[in-house]
PDB file of C-alpha atoms in Angstrom:
ATOM      1  CA  MET X 208     -12.376   7.605  11.675  1.00 54.00           C
ATOM      2  CA  LEU X 209     -11.752   7.537  15.156  1.00 62.00           C
ATOM      3  CA  GLY X 210     -10.239  10.431  17.097  1.00 71.00           C
ATOM      4  CA  THR X 211      -8.803  13.605  15.904  1.00 80.00           C
ATOM      5  CA  ILE X 212      -5.804  15.083  13.690  1.00 84.00           C
ATOM      6  CA  TRP X 213      -4.191  15.622  16.998  1.00 86.00           C
ATOM      7  CA  ILE X 214      -3.816  11.782  17.832  1.00 86.00           C
ATOM      8  CA  ASN X 215      -1.634  11.746  14.426  1.00 88.00           C
ATOM      9  CA  THR X 216       0.188  14.714  15.394  1.00 90.00           C
ATOM     10  CA  GLY X 217       1.042  13.366  19.037  1.00 90.00           C
ATOM     11  CA  LEU X 218       2.134   9.907  17.768  1.00 90.00           C
ATOM     12  CA  ALA X 219       4.212  11.441  14.936  1.00 93.00           C
ATOM     13  CA  LEU X 220       5.855  13.872  17.572  1.00 94.00           C
ATOM     14  CA  LEU X 221       6.553  11.056  19.787  1.00 94.00           C
ATOM     15  CA  ALA X 222       8.379   9.126  16.887  1.00 94.00           C
ATOM     16  CA  PHE X 223      10.228  12.432  15.997  1.00 95.00           C
ATOM     17  CA  VAL X 224      11.626  12.863  19.686  1.00 95.00           C
ATOM     18  CA  VAL X 225      12.436   9.039  19.998  1.00 95.00           C
ATOM     19  CA  THR X 226      13.882   8.887  16.523  1.00 94.00           C
ATOM     20  CA  PHE X 227      15.964  12.153  17.085  1.00 94.00           C
ATOM     21  CA  GLY X 228      17.364  10.881  20.606  1.00 93.00           C
ATOM     22  CA  VAL X 229      18.441   7.453  19.334  1.00 93.00           C
ATOM     23  CA  ALA X 230      20.046   8.881  15.969  1.00 92.00           C
ATOM     24  CA  TRP X 231      21.516  11.621  17.696  1.00 90.00           C
ATOM     25  CA  VAL X 232      24.015   9.025  19.947  1.00 91.00           C
ATOM     26  CA  SER X 233      25.662   8.081  16.575  1.00 90.00           C
ATOM     27  CA  ASN X 234      25.115  10.811  14.187  1.00 86.00           C
ATOM     28  CA  VAL X 235      25.617  14.429  13.360  1.00 91.00           C
ATOM     29  CA  TRP X 236      22.682  16.277  14.591  1.00 88.00           C
ATOM     30  CA  LEU X 237      21.699  17.371  10.862  1.00 93.00           C
ATOM     31  CA  VAL X 238      21.483  13.541   9.930  1.00 93.00           C
ATOM     32  CA  SER X 239      19.583  12.832  13.211  1.00 94.00           C
ATOM     33  CA  LEU X 240      17.247  15.781  12.403  1.00 94.00           C
ATOM     34  CA  GLU X 241      16.559  14.603   9.210  1.00 94.00           C
ATOM     35  CA  ARG X 242      15.769  10.955  10.242  1.00 94.00           C
ATOM     36  CA  ALA X 243      13.611  12.168  12.688  1.00 95.00           C
ATOM     37  CA  GLY X 244      11.683  14.265  10.109  1.00 95.00           C
ATOM     38  CA  VAL X 245      11.076  11.292   7.991  1.00 95.00           C
ATOM     39  CA  ALA X 246       9.836   9.349  11.234  1.00 95.00           C
ATOM     40  CA  PHE X 247       7.461  12.127  11.833  1.00 95.00           C
ATOM     41  CA  LEU X 248       5.879  12.107   8.382  1.00 95.00           C
ATOM     42  CA  LEU X 249       5.746   8.168   8.306  1.00 94.00           C
ATOM     43  CA  PHE X 250       4.012   7.905  11.656  1.00 93.00           C
ATOM     44  CA  PHE X 251       1.566  10.832  10.958  1.00 92.00           C
ATOM     45  CA  LEU X 252       0.453   9.264   7.661  1.00 92.00           C
ATOM     46  CA  ALA X 253       0.467   5.828   8.986  1.00 91.00           C
ATOM     47  CA  ALA X 254      -1.774   6.802  11.747  1.00 89.00           C
ATOM     48  CA  PHE X 255      -4.735   7.550   9.261  1.00 88.00           C
ATOM     49  CA  PRO X 256      -5.358   3.903   8.054  1.00 88.00           C
ATOM     50  CA  ILE X 257      -4.845   2.881  11.693  1.00 85.00           C
ATOM     51  CA  ARG X 258      -7.362   5.219  12.990  1.00 85.00           C
ATOM     52  CA  TRP X 259      -9.784   4.119  10.255  1.00 85.00           C
ATOM     53  CA  LEU X 260      -9.486   0.398  10.905  1.00 86.00           C
ATOM     54  CA  PHE X 261      -9.992   1.310  14.755  1.00 83.00           C
ATOM     55  CA  GLY X 262     -13.043   3.239  13.787  1.00 81.00           C
ATOM     56  CA  LEU X 263     -14.525   0.262  11.574  1.00 83.00           C
ATOM     57  CA  ILE X 264     -13.831  -2.091  14.577  1.00 85.00           C
ATOM     58  CA  ALA X 265     -15.397  -0.014  17.093  1.00 81.00           C
ATOM     59  CA  GLN X 266     -18.285   0.848  14.907  1.00 77.00           C
ATOM     60  CA  PRO X 267     -21.438  -0.875  16.532  1.00 73.00           C
ATOM     61  CA  SER X 268     -23.496  -2.689  14.075  1.00 71.00           C
ATOM     62  CA  GLU X 269     -27.143  -1.906  13.500  1.00 68.00           C
ATOM     63  CA  PRO X 270     -29.502  -4.733  12.905  1.00 59.00           C
ATOM     64  CA  ALA X 271     -31.445  -4.376   9.562  1.00 56.00           C
ATOM     65  CA  SER X 272     -34.858  -4.544  11.177  1.00 54.00           C
ATOM     66  CA  THR X 273     -34.364  -1.215  12.702  1.00 51.00           C
ATOM     67  CA  ALA X 274     -33.852   0.594   9.302  1.00 50.00           C
ATOM     68  CA  VAL X 275     -35.933   3.717   8.782  1.00 51.00           C
ATOM     69  CA  ASP X 276     -37.891   4.331   5.551  1.00 49.00           C
ATOM     70  CA  ALA X 277     -37.596   7.702   3.856  1.00 48.00           C
ATOM     71  CA  ASP X 278     -40.698   8.776   5.329  1.00 50.00           C
ATOM     72  CA  GLY X 279     -39.424   8.253   8.739  1.00 52.00           C
ATOM     73  CA  ALA X 280     -41.563   5.160   9.581  1.00 51.00           C
ATOM     74  CA  GLY X 281     -39.596   2.022  10.734  1.00 48.00           C
ATOM     75  CA  SER X 282     -39.679  -0.764   8.139  1.00 48.00           C
ATOM     76  CA  ALA X 283     -40.193  -3.659  10.656  1.00 49.00           C
ATOM     77  CA  GLU X 284     -43.433  -4.346  11.869  1.00 49.00           C
ATOM     78  CA  SER X 285     -44.380  -4.139  15.463  1.00 50.00           C
ATOM     79  CA  PRO X 286     -45.271  -7.307  17.231  1.00 53.00           C
ATOM     80  CA  GLY X 287     -48.863  -8.183  17.186  1.00 51.00           C
ATOM     81  CA  SER X 288     -49.652  -6.033  14.204  1.00 51.00           C
ATOM     82  CA  THR X 289     -52.155  -7.169  11.447  1.00 55.00           C
ATOM     83  CA  HIS X 290     -51.004  -8.329   8.050  1.00 53.00           C
ATOM     84  CA  PRO X 291     -52.795  -6.883   5.008  1.00 56.00           C
ATOM     85  CA  THR X 292     -54.809 -10.184   5.011  1.00 59.00           C
ATOM     86  CA  GLY X 293     -56.338  -9.484   8.569  1.00 56.00           C
ATOM     87  CA  GLU X 294     -54.184 -12.287  10.216  1.00 56.00           C
ATOM     88  CA  GLN X 295     -52.208 -11.812  13.355  1.00 58.00           C
ATOM     89  CA  VAL X 296     -48.378 -11.637  12.769  1.00 54.00           C
ATOM     90  CA  GLU X 297     -45.925 -12.782  15.660  1.00 56.00           C
ATOM     91  CA  ASP X 298     -42.726 -11.217  16.205  1.00 55.00           C
ATOM     92  CA  SER X 299     -39.788 -13.069  14.450  1.00 55.00           C
ATOM     93  CA  ASP X 300     -37.993 -12.969  17.892  1.00 54.00           C
ATOM     94  CA  GLU X 301     -40.413 -15.537  19.314  1.00 57.00           C
ATOM     95  CA  GLN X 302     -40.235 -17.905  16.284  1.00 64.00           C
ATOM     96  CA  ASP X 303     -36.395 -17.803  16.235  1.00 71.00           C
ATOM     97  CA  SER X 304     -35.689 -18.541  19.919  1.00 81.00           C
ATOM     98  CA  PHE X 305     -32.001 -19.337  21.045  1.00 79.00           C
ATOM     99  CA  THR X 306     -31.276 -22.998  21.229  1.00 82.00           C
ATOM    100  CA  PRO X 307     -27.762 -24.026  22.381  1.00 81.00           C
ATOM    101  CA  LEU X 308     -25.489 -25.917  20.260  1.00 80.00           C
ATOM    102  CA  THR X 309     -25.441 -29.613  20.994  1.00 82.00           C
ATOM    103  CA  PHE X 310     -22.711 -32.006  19.915  1.00 80.00           C
ATOM    104  CA  ALA X 311     -23.738 -35.637  19.009  1.00 82.00           C
ATOM    105  CA  GLN X 312     -21.687 -38.386  20.954  1.00 80.00           C
ATOM    106  CA  PRO X 313     -19.119 -39.793  18.635  1.00 79.00           C
ATOM    107  CA  GLU X 314     -19.834 -43.659  17.997  1.00 80.00           C
ATOM    108  CA  ARG X 315     -17.387 -46.288  19.062  1.00 79.00           C
ATOM    109  CA  ASN X 316     -16.369 -48.395  16.223  1.00 76.00           C
ATOM    110  CA  PRO X 317     -15.985 -52.138  17.272  1.00 74.00           C
ATOM    111  CA  LEU X 318     -12.554 -53.638  16.768  1.00 70.00           C
ATOM    112  CA  THR X 319     -12.711 -55.721  13.409  1.00 79.00           C
ATOM    113  CA  GLU X 320      -9.773 -57.525  14.279  1.00 79.00           C
ATOM    114  CA  ASP X 321      -8.871 -59.388  17.723  1.00 84.00           C
ATOM    115  CA  PRO X 322      -5.781 -57.541  19.267  1.00 84.00           C
ATOM    116  CA  THR X 323      -3.917 -60.691  20.021  1.00 88.00           C
ATOM    117  CA  THR X 324      -4.366 -61.745  16.137  1.00 87.00           C
ATOM    118  CA  VAL X 325      -2.899 -58.324  15.215  1.00 87.00           C
ATOM    119  CA  ALA X 326       0.101 -58.991  17.708  1.00 88.00           C
ATOM    120  CA  GLU X 327       0.765 -62.279  16.295  1.00 89.00           C
ATOM    121  CA  VAL X 328       0.941 -60.967  12.771  1.00 88.00           C
ATOM    122  CA  ILE X 329       3.373 -58.108  13.725  1.00 88.00           C
ATOM    123  CA  ARG X 330       5.472 -60.599  15.495  1.00 89.00           C
ATOM    124  CA  ARG X 331       5.732 -62.815  12.377  1.00 88.00           C
ATOM    125  CA  LEU X 332       6.466 -59.884   9.947  1.00 89.00           C
ATOM    126  CA  SER X 333       9.284 -58.635  12.100  1.00 88.00           C
ATOM    127  CA  ASP X 334      10.741 -62.063  12.415  1.00 80.00           C
ATOM    128  CA  GLU X 335      11.050 -62.241   8.548  1.00 65.00           C
TER     129      GLU X 335
END
């Protein structure tokens, strides 16, 4: 979770003050205080899921190849290491090099009908 409980409290206090000030203009101070208390509680509780979502978004994702076994040794083989059969194993990054995405040019379809023929047909149909 991102931040501390003080973020929740600060947000809730801000909501309390703003709600109290706005409600005091048109209500009795006791009603304004009650509404401000409800706003404090709602904003305090609403800050928890918001902080949790921000924590998930801000958390950097770790690649699976850097996972550590229970023994403390890395699970990924180092480049140039030998396989149990004795052959040389290359790094997977060299095999999966970046290739940019290329789009095929759309083919132009030749007109199946002559435009003048189409125009004559439309003229004949609109005359009827």
